[in-house]
Coordinates of C-alpha atoms in Angstrom, one line a residue:
M1 CA 0.0 0.1 0.0
Q2 CA 1.4 3.3 -1.0
Q3 CA 1.9 6.3 1.4
L4 CA -0.8 9.0 1.3
S5 CA 1.8 11.5 0.9
N6 CA 5.6 11.9 0.6
S7 CA 5.7 13.5 4.0
A8 CA 3.9 10.8 5.9
P9 CA 5.9 8.6 8.1
R10 CA 6.9 5.2 6.5
V11 CA 6.2 2.7 9.1
E12 CA 6.4 -1.0 8.2
T13 CA 3.5 -3.1 9.5
Q14 CA 2.5 -6.6 9.4
P15 CA -0.6 -7.0 7.2
A16 CA -3.8 -7.0 9.1
P17 CA -6.0 -10.0 8.7
I18 CA -8.8 -9.2 6.1
G19 CA -12.3 -9.7 7.2
I20 CA -13.9 -11.1 10.5
D21 CA -15.7 -14.3 11.3
P22 CA -18.1 -15.0 8.4
K23 CA -21.1 -15.4 10.7
A24 CA -20.4 -12.0 12.5
A25 CA -19.9 -10.4 9.1
W26 CA -23.1 -11.6 7.6
Y27 CA -25.0 -10.8 10.7
G28 CA -23.7 -7.2 10.3
V29 CA -24.9 -7.2 6.7
G30 CA -28.3 -8.3 7.9
V31 CA -28.6 -5.5 10.4
L32 CA -27.3 -3.0 8.0
F33 CA -29.9 -4.3 5.5
M34 CA -32.7 -3.5 7.9
V35 CA -31.4 0.0 8.6
Q36 CA -31.3 0.7 4.8
I37 CA -34.9 -0.5 4.3
F38 CA -36.1 2.1 6.8
S39 CA -33.8 4.7 5.2
F40 CA -35.3 4.4 1.7
M41 CA -38.9 3.9 3.0
D42 CA -38.5 7.3 4.8
R43 CA -37.0 9.1 1.9
Q44 CA -39.1 7.8 -1.0
A45 CA -42.7 8.1 0.3
L46 CA -43.0 11.7 -0.9
S47 CA -43.2 10.7 -4.5
L48 CA -46.7 9.3 -4.0
L49 CA -48.0 12.5 -2.4
I50 CA -47.3 14.9 -5.1
V51 CA -50.9 15.8 -6.0
P52 CA -52.1 16.4 -2.4
I53 CA -48.9 18.3 -1.4
K54 CA -49.1 20.5 -4.5
S55 CA -52.8 21.2 -3.8
D56 CA -52.4 21.9 -0.1
L57 CA -49.2 24.0 -0.3
G58 CA -49.7 25.6 -3.7
L59 CA -46.5 24.2 -5.3
S60 CA -45.3 23.5 -8.9
D61 CA -43.6 20.3 -10.1
T62 CA -40.3 22.1 -9.8
E63 CA -40.9 23.1 -6.1
V64 CA -42.0 19.5 -5.4
S65 CA -38.8 18.3 -6.9
L66 CA -36.9 20.4 -4.6
L67 CA -38.6 18.7 -1.7
I68 CA -38.0 15.2 -3.2
G69 CA -34.4 15.9 -4.2
L70 CA -32.5 19.1 -3.3
G71 CA -34.0 19.7 0.1
F72 CA -33.0 16.2 1.2
A73 CA -29.9 15.7 -0.9
L74 CA -28.1 19.0 -0.1
A75 CA -28.4 18.4 3.6
Y76 CA -27.3 14.7 3.0
A77 CA -24.3 15.7 0.9
V78 CA -23.1 18.6 3.1
A79 CA -23.4 16.7 6.4
G80 CA -21.9 13.7 4.8
L81 CA -18.4 15.3 4.6
P82 CA -17.8 15.8 8.4
I83 CA -19.7 12.6 9.1
G84 CA -17.3 10.8 6.8
R85 CA -14.3 12.1 8.9
M86 CA -16.2 10.9 12.0
V87 CA -16.6 7.4 10.6
D88 CA -12.8 7.1 10.4
R89 CA -12.5 8.2 14.1
V90 CA -15.4 7.1 16.3
S91 CA -17.6 4.1 16.9
R92 CA -19.5 3.3 13.7
P93 CA -22.4 1.5 15.3
H94 CA -22.9 4.5 17.7
L95 CA -22.8 7.0 15.0
L96 CA -25.3 5.1 12.8
S97 CA -27.6 4.7 15.8
A98 CA -27.7 8.5 16.3
G99 CA -28.3 9.0 12.6
L100 CA -31.2 6.5 12.5
A101 CA -32.9 8.1 15.5
L102 CA -32.6 11.6 13.7
W103 CA -34.0 10.6 10.4
S104 CA -36.9 8.6 12.0
A105 CA -37.8 11.7 14.1
S106 CA -37.5 14.0 11.1
T107 CA -39.8 11.8 9.0
F108 CA -42.3 11.9 11.8
M109 CA -42.0 15.6 11.8
C110 CA -42.8 15.8 8.1
G111 CA -46.3 14.9 9.2
F112 CA -46.7 18.3 11.0
A113 CA -45.6 20.5 8.1
R114 CA -47.9 23.2 7.1
S115 CA -45.7 25.0 4.5
F116 CA -43.1 24.5 1.9
A117 CA -40.4 25.8 4.4
Q118 CA -41.5 23.6 7.2
L119 CA -41.6 20.5 5.0
A120 CA -38.1 21.4 3.5
L121 CA -36.7 21.7 7.0
A122 CA -38.0 18.4 8.0
R123 CA -36.8 16.8 4.9
S124 CA -33.3 18.3 5.5
G125 CA -33.3 16.6 9.0
V126 CA -34.0 13.3 7.2
G127 CA -31.0 14.0 5.0
V128 CA -28.6 14.8 7.8
G129 CA -29.6 11.7 9.7
E130 CA -29.3 9.4 6.6
A131 CA -25.9 10.9 5.9
T132 CA -24.5 8.6 8.5
G133 CA -25.7 5.5 6.7
T134 CA -23.7 4.8 3.6
P135 CA -20.3 6.0 5.0
V136 CA -20.7 3.7 8.1
V137 CA -22.0 0.8 5.9
T138 CA -19.3 0.9 3.3
S139 CA -16.6 1.3 5.8
L140 CA -17.9 -1.6 8.0
I141 CA -18.5 -4.0 5.0
A142 CA -15.1 -3.3 3.6
D143 CA -13.6 -4.3 7.0
Y144 CA -15.9 -7.3 7.3
F145 CA -15.0 -9.0 4.0
P146 CA -11.9 -9.7 1.8
P147 CA -11.7 -7.9 -1.6
T148 CA -13.0 -10.7 -3.8
R149 CA -16.1 -11.1 -1.6
R150 CA -17.0 -7.5 -1.1
G151 CA -18.9 -7.2 -4.4
I152 CA -21.5 -9.8 -3.4
A153 CA -21.6 -8.5 0.2
F154 CA -22.4 -5.0 -1.0
A155 CA -24.8 -6.4 -3.4
V156 CA -26.8 -8.3 -0.8
F157 CA -26.9 -5.2 1.3
A158 CA -27.8 -2.9 -1.6
V159 CA -30.9 -5.0 -2.2
S160 CA -32.3 -3.3 0.8
A161 CA -32.5 0.1 -1.1
Y162 CA -34.8 -1.5 -3.7
L163 CA -36.9 -3.3 -1.1
G164 CA -37.1 -0.1 0.9
T165 CA -38.1 1.9 -2.1
G166 CA -40.7 -0.7 -3.1
L167 CA -42.1 -1.2 0.4
S168 CA -42.4 2.6 0.7
L169 CA -44.4 2.9 -2.4
I170 CA -46.7 -0.1 -1.5
A171 CA -47.2 0.9 2.1
G172 CA -47.7 4.5 1.1
S173 CA -50.2 3.5 -1.7
A174 CA -52.2 1.4 0.9
I175 CA -52.4 4.4 3.2
V176 CA -53.4 6.7 0.3
H177 CA -56.1 4.2 -0.8
A178 CA -57.4 3.9 2.7
L179 CA -57.8 7.6 3.1
A180 CA -59.1 8.3 -0.5
G181 CA -61.7 11.0 -0.5
R182 CA -60.7 12.3 3.0
A183 CA -58.9 15.6 3.0
E184 CA -58.4 15.5 6.8
V185 CA -58.2 12.9 9.6
S186 CA -58.9 13.7 13.2
L187 CA -56.4 12.0 15.6
P188 CA -56.4 11.8 19.3
V189 CA -54.1 14.5 20.8
L190 CA -52.9 15.6 17.5
G191 CA -56.2 16.9 16.2
A192 CA -56.9 17.5 12.5
I193 CA -54.2 16.1 10.2
R194 CA -54.2 16.3 6.3
S195 CA -54.4 12.8 4.9
W196 CA -51.0 13.0 3.1
Q197 CA -49.4 13.8 6.6
I198 CA -50.5 10.5 7.9
V199 CA -48.1 8.7 5.6
F200 CA -45.1 10.3 7.4
L201 CA -46.6 9.8 10.9
I202 CA -46.8 6.1 10.2
L203 CA -43.5 5.6 8.5
G204 CA -41.3 7.6 10.9
P205 CA -41.3 5.8 14.3
P206 CA -40.6 2.1 13.4
G207 CA -37.0 2.9 12.5
V208 CA -36.0 3.4 16.1
L209 CA -36.8 -0.4 16.7
V210 CA -33.6 -1.2 14.9
I211 CA -31.2 0.8 17.0
P212 CA -30.5 -2.0 19.6
F213 CA -29.5 -4.3 16.7
V214 CA -27.2 -1.5 15.4
L215 CA -25.5 -1.2 18.7
S216 CA -24.9 -5.0 18.8
L217 CA -22.7 -4.8 15.7
R218 CA -19.1 -5.7 15.9
E219 CA -16.7 -2.8 15.4
P220 CA -13.6 -4.3 13.8
R221 CA -10.2 -2.8 14.4
R222 CA -9.5 -0.5 11.4
K223 CA -6.7 -1.8 9.4
T224 CA -3.3 0.1 9.4
T225 CA -1.5 1.3 6.4
R226 CA 2.0 2.6 5.9
A227 CA 0.7 6.1 6.6
V228 CA -0.3 5.2 10.1
A229 CA 2.0 3.7 12.9
P230 CA 1.1 0.2 14.0
G231 CA -1.3 0.0 16.9
T232 CA -2.9 3.3 16.3
D233 CA -6.4 4.2 15.1
E234 CA -5.5 7.8 14.0
A235 CA -7.1 8.7 10.7
P236 CA -4.8 10.5 8.2
R237 CA -4.8 14.3 8.2
L238 CA -7.1 16.0 5.8
R239 CA -4.0 17.3 3.9
Q240 CA -2.9 13.8 3.2
V241 CA -6.4 12.9 2.0
L242 CA -6.4 15.8 -0.4
Q243 CA -3.0 14.8 -1.8
H244 CA -4.2 11.3 -2.5
Y245 CA -7.2 12.8 -4.4
R246 CA -5.0 15.2 -6.4
R247 CA -2.7 12.4 -7.4
H248 CA -5.4 10.2 -8.8
W249 CA -8.0 12.8 -9.7
R250 CA -8.7 11.3 -13.2
A251 CA -9.7 8.0 -11.6
F252 CA -12.0 9.7 -9.2
V253 CA -13.7 11.9 -11.7
G254 CA -14.4 9.1 -14.1
Q255 CA -15.8 6.8 -11.4
H256 CA -17.8 9.5 -9.5
A257 CA -19.3 11.1 -12.7
A258 CA -20.6 7.8 -14.2
S259 CA -22.0 6.8 -10.8
T260 CA -23.7 10.1 -10.3
L261 CA -25.2 10.2 -13.8
M262 CA -26.6 6.6 -13.1
A263 CA -28.0 8.0 -9.9
M264 CA -29.6 10.9 -11.6
L265 CA -31.3 8.4 -14.0
F266 CA -32.6 6.1 -11.1
Y267 CA -33.7 8.8 -8.6
G268 CA -35.1 11.0 -11.4
T269 CA -37.3 8.4 -13.1
G270 CA -38.2 6.8 -9.7
A271 CA -39.5 10.1 -8.3
W272 CA -41.8 10.7 -11.2
A273 CA -42.7 7.2 -12.3
P274 CA -46.0 6.9 -10.4
E275 CA -47.1 10.4 -11.6
F276 CA -46.0 9.4 -15.2
L277 CA -48.4 6.4 -15.1
R278 CA -51.2 8.6 -13.6
R279 CA -50.8 11.5 -16.0
T280 CA -50.1 9.5 -19.1
Y281 CA -52.3 6.4 -18.6
D282 CA -54.9 7.5 -16.0
V283 CA -53.6 4.9 -13.5
P284 CA -54.9 5.8 -10.0
I285 CA -51.9 7.0 -8.0
A286 CA -52.4 4.2 -5.3
S287 CA -52.2 1.5 -8.1
A288 CA -49.3 3.2 -9.7
G289 CA -47.4 3.3 -6.5
V290 CA -48.0 -0.5 -6.0
A291 CA -46.9 -1.2 -9.6
V292 CA -43.8 0.9 -9.5
G293 CA -42.9 -0.5 -6.0
L294 CA -43.2 -4.1 -7.1
T295 CA -41.2 -3.4 -10.2
T296 CA -38.5 -1.6 -8.3
M297 CA -38.3 -4.4 -5.7
L298 CA -38.0 -7.2 -8.4
A299 CA -35.9 -5.5 -11.0
G300 CA -33.7 -3.6 -8.5
T301 CA -33.0 -6.7 -6.5
A302 CA -32.1 -8.8 -9.5
G303 CA -29.9 -6.0 -11.0
V304 CA -28.0 -5.2 -7.8
L305 CA -27.1 -8.9 -7.2
S306 CA -26.1 -9.4 -10.8
G307 CA -23.8 -6.3 -10.6
G308 CA -22.1 -7.7 -7.6
L309 CA -21.6 -11.2 -8.9
V310 CA -20.5 -9.9 -12.4
S311 CA -18.0 -7.4 -11.0
D312 CA -16.6 -9.8 -8.6
R313 CA -16.1 -12.4 -11.3
V314 CA -14.5 -9.8 -13.7
L315 CA -12.1 -8.8 -10.8
R316 CA -11.1 -12.4 -10.1
R317 CA -10.1 -12.6 -13.8
G318 CA -7.5 -9.9 -13.2
Q319 CA -9.4 -6.9 -14.7
T320 CA -8.7 -4.3 -12.0
D321 CA -11.2 -1.9 -13.5
A322 CA -14.0 -4.4 -13.0
R323 CA -16.3 -2.1 -11.0
L324 CA -16.2 0.8 -13.4
R325 CA -16.3 -1.5 -16.4
T326 CA -19.5 -3.1 -15.1
T327 CA -21.0 0.4 -14.6
V328 CA -20.3 1.4 -18.2
F329 CA -21.7 -1.9 -19.5
A330 CA -24.9 -1.3 -17.4
A331 CA -25.3 2.2 -18.7
L332 CA -25.1 1.0 -22.3
C333 CA -27.6 -1.7 -21.6
A334 CA -30.0 0.7 -19.8
F335 CA -30.0 3.1 -22.7
P336 CA -32.6 1.4 -25.0
F337 CA -35.0 1.0 -22.1
A338 CA -34.5 4.6 -21.1
V339 CA -35.5 5.6 -24.7
T340 CA -38.6 3.4 -25.0
F341 CA -40.3 3.3 -21.6
P342 CA -41.6 6.9 -21.8
L343 CA -42.9 6.3 -25.4
A344 CA -44.7 3.0 -24.8
G345 CA -48.4 3.1 -25.8
H346 CA -49.7 1.1 -22.9
A347 CA -49.1 1.3 -19.0
A348 CA -48.1 -2.4 -18.7
L349 CA -45.5 -2.1 -21.5
A350 CA -44.1 1.2 -20.0
L351 CA -43.8 -0.6 -16.6
A352 CA -42.0 -3.5 -18.1
L353 CA -39.6 -1.4 -20.0
L354 CA -39.0 0.8 -16.8
G355 CA -38.2 -2.5 -15.1
G356 CA -35.5 -3.3 -17.6
M357 CA -34.0 0.1 -17.1
I358 CA -34.1 -0.3 -13.3
F359 CA -32.4 -3.8 -13.6
F360 CA -29.3 -2.2 -15.2
T361 CA -29.3 1.1 -13.4
S362 CA -29.4 -0.6 -10.0
T363 CA -26.0 -2.2 -10.6
I364 CA -24.5 1.1 -9.5
S365 CA -25.5 0.4 -5.9
T366 CA -22.8 -2.2 -5.9
T367 CA -20.2 -1.0 -8.3
G368 CA -20.2 2.5 -7.1
S369 CA -19.6 1.9 -3.4
T370 CA -17.1 -0.9 -4.0
G371 CA -15.3 1.2 -6.6
V372 CA -14.7 4.0 -4.1
Q373 CA -13.2 1.5 -1.7
E374 CA -10.8 0.2 -4.3
L375 CA -9.4 3.7 -5.0
V376 CA -8.4 4.6 -1.4
P377 CA -6.4 3.1 1.4
P378 CA -8.4 1.5 4.2
R379 CA -7.8 4.2 6.7
I380 CA -9.8 6.8 4.6
R381 CA -12.7 4.7 3.6
G382 CA -15.3 6.7 5.6
T383 CA -14.0 10.0 4.3
A384 CA -13.9 8.7 0.7
S385 CA -17.4 7.4 1.1
A386 CA -18.5 10.8 2.2
V387 CA -16.9 12.5 -0.7
F388 CA -18.4 10.1 -3.1
L389 CA -21.9 10.6 -1.6
F390 CA -21.5 14.3 -1.6
V391 CA -21.2 14.1 -5.4
F392 CA -23.5 11.1 -5.9
N393 CA -26.4 12.5 -3.8
G394 CA -25.6 16.3 -4.1
I395 CA -25.9 16.0 -7.8
G396 CA -27.8 12.7 -8.5
L397 CA -30.5 12.9 -6.0
S398 CA -30.8 16.7 -6.3
F399 CA -30.9 17.3 -10.0
G400 CA -32.3 14.0 -11.3
P401 CA -35.9 14.7 -10.2
M402 CA -35.3 18.5 -10.7
L403 CA -34.2 18.1 -14.3
I404 CA -37.4 16.2 -15.2
A405 CA -39.6 18.7 -13.4
V406 CA -37.9 21.7 -15.0
L407 CA -38.4 20.2 -18.5
T408 CA -42.1 19.6 -17.7
D409 CA -42.6 23.1 -16.2
R410 CA -40.4 25.3 -18.3
L411 CA -39.9 23.6 -21.7
F412 CA -43.4 22.1 -22.2
A413 CA -45.3 24.1 -19.6
D414 CA -47.8 21.3 -19.4
N415 CA -48.1 18.6 -16.7
A416 CA -49.4 16.1 -19.2
M417 CA -46.1 16.3 -21.0
L418 CA -44.2 14.6 -18.3
W419 CA -43.7 11.7 -20.6
A420 CA -41.8 13.9 -23.0
A421 CA -39.6 15.2 -20.3
L422 CA -38.7 11.7 -19.3
A423 CA -38.1 10.7 -23.0
I424 CA -35.4 13.5 -23.2
A425 CA -33.8 13.2 -19.8
A426 CA -33.6 9.5 -19.2
P427 CA -31.6 8.4 -22.3
T428 CA -29.4 11.5 -22.1
M429 CA -28.3 10.6 -18.6
S430 CA -27.7 6.9 -19.4
L431 CA -25.6 7.6 -22.6
A432 CA -23.6 10.3 -20.6
A433 CA -22.8 7.8 -17.9
A434 CA -21.4 5.2 -20.4
I435 CA -19.3 8.0 -22.1
V436 CA -17.7 9.4 -18.9
G437 CA -17.2 6.0 -17.4
S438 CA -15.4 4.7 -20.5
S439 CA -13.1 7.7 -20.4
G440 CA -12.0 6.9 -16.9
L441 CA -11.2 3.2 -17.3
R442 CA -7.5 3.7 -18.0
S443 CA -7.0 6.1 -15.0
Y444 CA -8.9 3.7 -12.8
R445 CA -6.5 0.9 -13.7
V446 CA -3.5 3.2 -13.2
C447 CA -4.7 4.0 -9.7
V448 CA -5.1 0.4 -8.8
A449 CA -1.6 -0.4 -10.3
A450 CA -0.1 2.4 -8.3
G451 CA -0.9 0.4 -5.1
M452 CA -4.3 1.6 -4.2
S453 CA -6.0 -1.7 -4.8
P454 CA -8.5 -3.2 -2.2
A455 CA -6.9 -4.4 1.0

């Protein structure tokens, strides 16, 4: 493993054993799996509530997209940077538990919002809390498993994102259906609550039930590198981290940009898919939510597991750019589905084509996180994950939904033209991901060859 900088002390160490007891490792993945399900349930529910929220708060599609994307993602991205540094220094289970408590409480508070500003503030709280999730998860799983098993471990974990998204849409649809025709519901103590607010009041609290299991996770001793003296847990200085990024900036730009564009594609289409079915094919929003939820669960699960298995196999064959190469291949395969699903003449066909696109787009949940771990030394994995998520969510989750909304509001100025906005945005993002990812393959291999391969 190379030094992080020329000025860092060169201390020879014995290689730390890679991974922990397999049973403990997979128990950890199981607990983190449950945490991620609640994370995505809390963040995705809003996409089913676009119509009542627009009506009650007097918002446009673009303003709703700010609540779905930017209001959440900006807080997530900004908070993620200091949290990433904390991941390299403090107890990861304790940090994740605090974040889980915060985002559950903030989701609950969304149920009391009476204005755009109040809902945006509550969504920001969800974002800050969830910013603890991925840096902790990627750091722990990288310490739990050896390099050639990380892909499948990350893939199994990443299935939770698609289950959480699907369950959020299905559960939210059931609540919306049950409250159909009722603008307000009178609750004990709370009084009159708008029907859309009930969704948040129900989805928020259950997440805290997972906290005791998070606290039971094993905290493995972080592996040392030549930049850190043996027997210490001191994270490298920020200056050393920045030097590492400057030295290998081309590899990071290619990997981060391809992953972010794929995130824009997934989050953008996912945010508007139920409304697309409602506006284009007159599918009731509760039925659309269930349909998109089931499609996301099935296609996303299959895609993320395939991404982990394929990239692990390619890596074992000696192709050190396996994670980014798989991302490029997936982006190319997603392109024809991205072109055709908004143009389908029937709701069932549109849903099937959307499922094909989700299958290939979901591979990024494996290849993105594992790719970051391969480009940095073990001691800065938390920081590297935070930087990656700052870009991935700060741009992907913020601007994916917003791009589609702006095209609908500004270019077409017609809510019924949502299909046309999707037809422009979706294939553009897919093709761009393939192009920028391909341009970064050589730099990725150079970074790994320089000694930054997984350890």
